[in-house]
Short mmCIF file of C-alpha atoms in Angstrom, two decimals:
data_model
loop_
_atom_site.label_atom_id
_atom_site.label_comp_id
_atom_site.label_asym_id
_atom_site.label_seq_id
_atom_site.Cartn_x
_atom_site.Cartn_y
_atom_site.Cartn_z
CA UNK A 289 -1.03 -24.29 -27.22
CA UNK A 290 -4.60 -25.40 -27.35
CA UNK A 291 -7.41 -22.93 -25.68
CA UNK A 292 -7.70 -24.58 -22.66
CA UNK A 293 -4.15 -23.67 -21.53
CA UNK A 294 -4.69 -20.08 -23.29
CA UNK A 295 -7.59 -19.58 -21.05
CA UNK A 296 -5.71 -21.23 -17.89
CA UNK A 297 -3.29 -18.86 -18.56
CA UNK A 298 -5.57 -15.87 -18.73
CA UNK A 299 -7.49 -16.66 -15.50
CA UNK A 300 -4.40 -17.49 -13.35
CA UNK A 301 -2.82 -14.08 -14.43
CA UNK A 302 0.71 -12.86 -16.24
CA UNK A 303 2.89 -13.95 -13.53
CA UNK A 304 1.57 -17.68 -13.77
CA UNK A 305 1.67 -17.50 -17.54
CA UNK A 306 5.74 -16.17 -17.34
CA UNK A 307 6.66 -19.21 -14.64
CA UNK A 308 4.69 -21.99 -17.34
CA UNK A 309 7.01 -20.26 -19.76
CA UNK A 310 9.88 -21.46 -17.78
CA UNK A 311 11.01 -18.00 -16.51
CA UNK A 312 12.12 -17.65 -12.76
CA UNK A 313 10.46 -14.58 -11.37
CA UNK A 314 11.32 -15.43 -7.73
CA UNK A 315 9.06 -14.25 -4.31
CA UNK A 316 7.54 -10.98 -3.87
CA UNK A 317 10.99 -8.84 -2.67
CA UNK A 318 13.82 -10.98 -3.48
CA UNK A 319 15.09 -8.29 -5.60
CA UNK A 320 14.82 -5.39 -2.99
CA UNK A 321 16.65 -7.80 -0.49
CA UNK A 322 13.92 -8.49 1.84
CA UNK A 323 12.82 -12.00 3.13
CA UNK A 324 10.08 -14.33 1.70
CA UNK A 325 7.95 -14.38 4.86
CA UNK A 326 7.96 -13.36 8.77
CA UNK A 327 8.96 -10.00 9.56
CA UNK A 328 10.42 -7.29 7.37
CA UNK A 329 8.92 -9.46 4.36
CA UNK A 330 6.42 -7.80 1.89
CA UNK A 331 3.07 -7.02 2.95
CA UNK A 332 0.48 -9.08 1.44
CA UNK A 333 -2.40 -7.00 -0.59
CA UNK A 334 -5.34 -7.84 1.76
CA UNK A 335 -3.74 -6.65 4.94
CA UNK A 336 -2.80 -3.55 3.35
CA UNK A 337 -6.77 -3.15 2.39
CA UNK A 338 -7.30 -4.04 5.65
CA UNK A 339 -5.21 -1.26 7.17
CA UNK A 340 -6.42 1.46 4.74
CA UNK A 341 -10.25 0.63 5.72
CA UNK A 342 -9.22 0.97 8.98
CA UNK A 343 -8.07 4.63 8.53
CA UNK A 344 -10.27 5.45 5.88
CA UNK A 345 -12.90 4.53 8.50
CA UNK A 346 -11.15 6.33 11.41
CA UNK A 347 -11.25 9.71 9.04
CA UNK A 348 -14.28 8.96 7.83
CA UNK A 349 -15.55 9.11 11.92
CA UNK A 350 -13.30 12.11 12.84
CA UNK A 351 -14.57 14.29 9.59
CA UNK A 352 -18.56 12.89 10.62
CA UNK A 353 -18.12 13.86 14.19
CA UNK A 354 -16.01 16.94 14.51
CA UNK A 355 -16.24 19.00 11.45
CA UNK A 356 -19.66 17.94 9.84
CA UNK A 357 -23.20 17.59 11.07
CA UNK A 358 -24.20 14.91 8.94
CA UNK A 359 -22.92 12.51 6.18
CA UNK A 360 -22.41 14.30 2.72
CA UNK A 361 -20.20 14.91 0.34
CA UNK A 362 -18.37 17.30 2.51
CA UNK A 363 -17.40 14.55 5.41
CA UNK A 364 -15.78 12.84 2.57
CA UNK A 365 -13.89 15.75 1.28
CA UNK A 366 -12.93 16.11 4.72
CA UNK A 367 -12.22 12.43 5.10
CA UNK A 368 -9.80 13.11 2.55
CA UNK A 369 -7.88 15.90 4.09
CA UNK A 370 -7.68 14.13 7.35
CA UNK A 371 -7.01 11.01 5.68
CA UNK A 372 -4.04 12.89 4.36
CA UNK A 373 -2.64 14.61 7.37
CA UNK A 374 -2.80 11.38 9.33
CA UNK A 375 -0.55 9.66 6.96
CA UNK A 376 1.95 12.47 6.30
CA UNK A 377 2.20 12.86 10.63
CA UNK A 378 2.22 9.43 11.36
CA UNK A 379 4.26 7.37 8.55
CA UNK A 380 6.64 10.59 8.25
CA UNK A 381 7.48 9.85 12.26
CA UNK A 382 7.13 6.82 13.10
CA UNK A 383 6.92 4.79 10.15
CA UNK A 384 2.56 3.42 10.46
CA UNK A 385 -0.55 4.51 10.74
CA UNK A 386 -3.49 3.24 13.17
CA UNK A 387 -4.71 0.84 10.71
CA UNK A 388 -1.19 -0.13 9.71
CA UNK A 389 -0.20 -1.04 13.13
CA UNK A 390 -3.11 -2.78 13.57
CA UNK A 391 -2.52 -5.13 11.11
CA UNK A 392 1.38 -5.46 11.79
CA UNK A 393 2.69 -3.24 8.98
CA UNK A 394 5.00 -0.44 8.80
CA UNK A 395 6.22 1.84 6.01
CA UNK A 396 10.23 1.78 5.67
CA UNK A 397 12.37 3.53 2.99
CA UNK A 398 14.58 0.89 1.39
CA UNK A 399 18.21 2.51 2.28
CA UNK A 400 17.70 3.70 5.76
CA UNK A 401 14.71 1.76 6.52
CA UNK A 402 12.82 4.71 8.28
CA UNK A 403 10.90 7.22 5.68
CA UNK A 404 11.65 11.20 6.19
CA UNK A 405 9.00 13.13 5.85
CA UNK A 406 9.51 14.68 2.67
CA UNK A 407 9.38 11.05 1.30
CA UNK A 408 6.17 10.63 3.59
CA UNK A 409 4.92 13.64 2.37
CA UNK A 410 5.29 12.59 -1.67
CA UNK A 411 3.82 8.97 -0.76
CA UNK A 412 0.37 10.40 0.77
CA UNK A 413 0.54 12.84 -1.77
CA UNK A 414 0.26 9.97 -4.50
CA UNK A 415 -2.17 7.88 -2.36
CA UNK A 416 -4.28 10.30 -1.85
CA UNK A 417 -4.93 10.41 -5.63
CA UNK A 418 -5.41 6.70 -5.64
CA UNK A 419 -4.58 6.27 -9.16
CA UNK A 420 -0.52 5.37 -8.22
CA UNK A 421 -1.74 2.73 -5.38
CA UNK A 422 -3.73 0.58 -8.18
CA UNK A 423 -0.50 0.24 -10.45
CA UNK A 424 1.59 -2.67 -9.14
CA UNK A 425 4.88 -4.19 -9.53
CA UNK A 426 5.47 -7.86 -9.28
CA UNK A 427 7.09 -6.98 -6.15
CA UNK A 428 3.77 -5.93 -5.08
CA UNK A 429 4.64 -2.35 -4.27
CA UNK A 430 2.09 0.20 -5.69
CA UNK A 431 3.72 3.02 -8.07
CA UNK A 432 3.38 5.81 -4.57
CA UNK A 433 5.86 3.65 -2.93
CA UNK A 434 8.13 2.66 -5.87
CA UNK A 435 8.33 7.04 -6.84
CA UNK A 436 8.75 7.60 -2.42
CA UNK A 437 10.92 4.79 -2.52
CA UNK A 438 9.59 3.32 0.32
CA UNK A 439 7.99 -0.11 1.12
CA UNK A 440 5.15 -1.57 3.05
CA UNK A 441 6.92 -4.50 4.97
CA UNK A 442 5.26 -6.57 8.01
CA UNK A 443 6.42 -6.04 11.79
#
């Protein structure tokens, strides 16, 4: 292998690297049984950004507007707490959040495809600490939804 390919390898990522190596990886939930695009298919990364903004920002104006005069490290504390609640109420009932719905996504648990709250609960739990959402499997599913056993699938 000569360094330009080493490098092309590099920059397109591991997943391109394992394909040029002749291995067969497949689309992004093949092996959790879901289809390669149109609804109930994976979310893609940016609407998922898209959605948390959305409620990040939503908290962020709730926690500014009700509880705190002005913008400090308290309205983000208390972003955080509302952030939480939000998601435990909303994705432990009916399965999104504002942003989520928003941007046509929904939360299901991969055996009954509806998450109970406990599993809800143990998701926000993880996102919340932020650390869990940034590890990914090739599926595309960050480590809070593969421990809740839940996935983020479009409407």
């Amino acid at each position: 292998m000569d360094n330009r390919q080493a490098i092309g390898s590099w920059l397109s990522g591991p997943r391109a690297a394992i394909e040029g190596a002749g291995a067969d990886l497949g689309y992004r939930g093949e092996q959790l049984g879901l289809p390669e695009d149109g609804p109930g298919s994976i979310a893609r990364p940016g609407r998922r950004l898209g959605a948390l903004a959305v409620d990040w920002g939503l908290c962020l104006l709730i926690a500014y507007g009700l509880i705190t005069d002005g913008y400090g490290q308290a309205t983000g504390n208390w972003a955080l707490l509302i952030f939480f609640v939000l998601s435990v109420l909303t994705v432990g009932t009916v399965g999104f959040t504002p942003g989520k719905r928003l941007f046509g996504l929904r939360v299901v648990e991969l055996s009954t495809g509806r998450p109970s709250p406990p599993r809800a609960l143990l998701r926000s739990v993880l996102l919340c600490l932020a650390l869990p959402a940034l590890i990914w499997d090739r599926d595309g599913r960050g480590l809070h939804d593969r421990v809740a056993r839940t996935v983020e699938v479009r409407i």
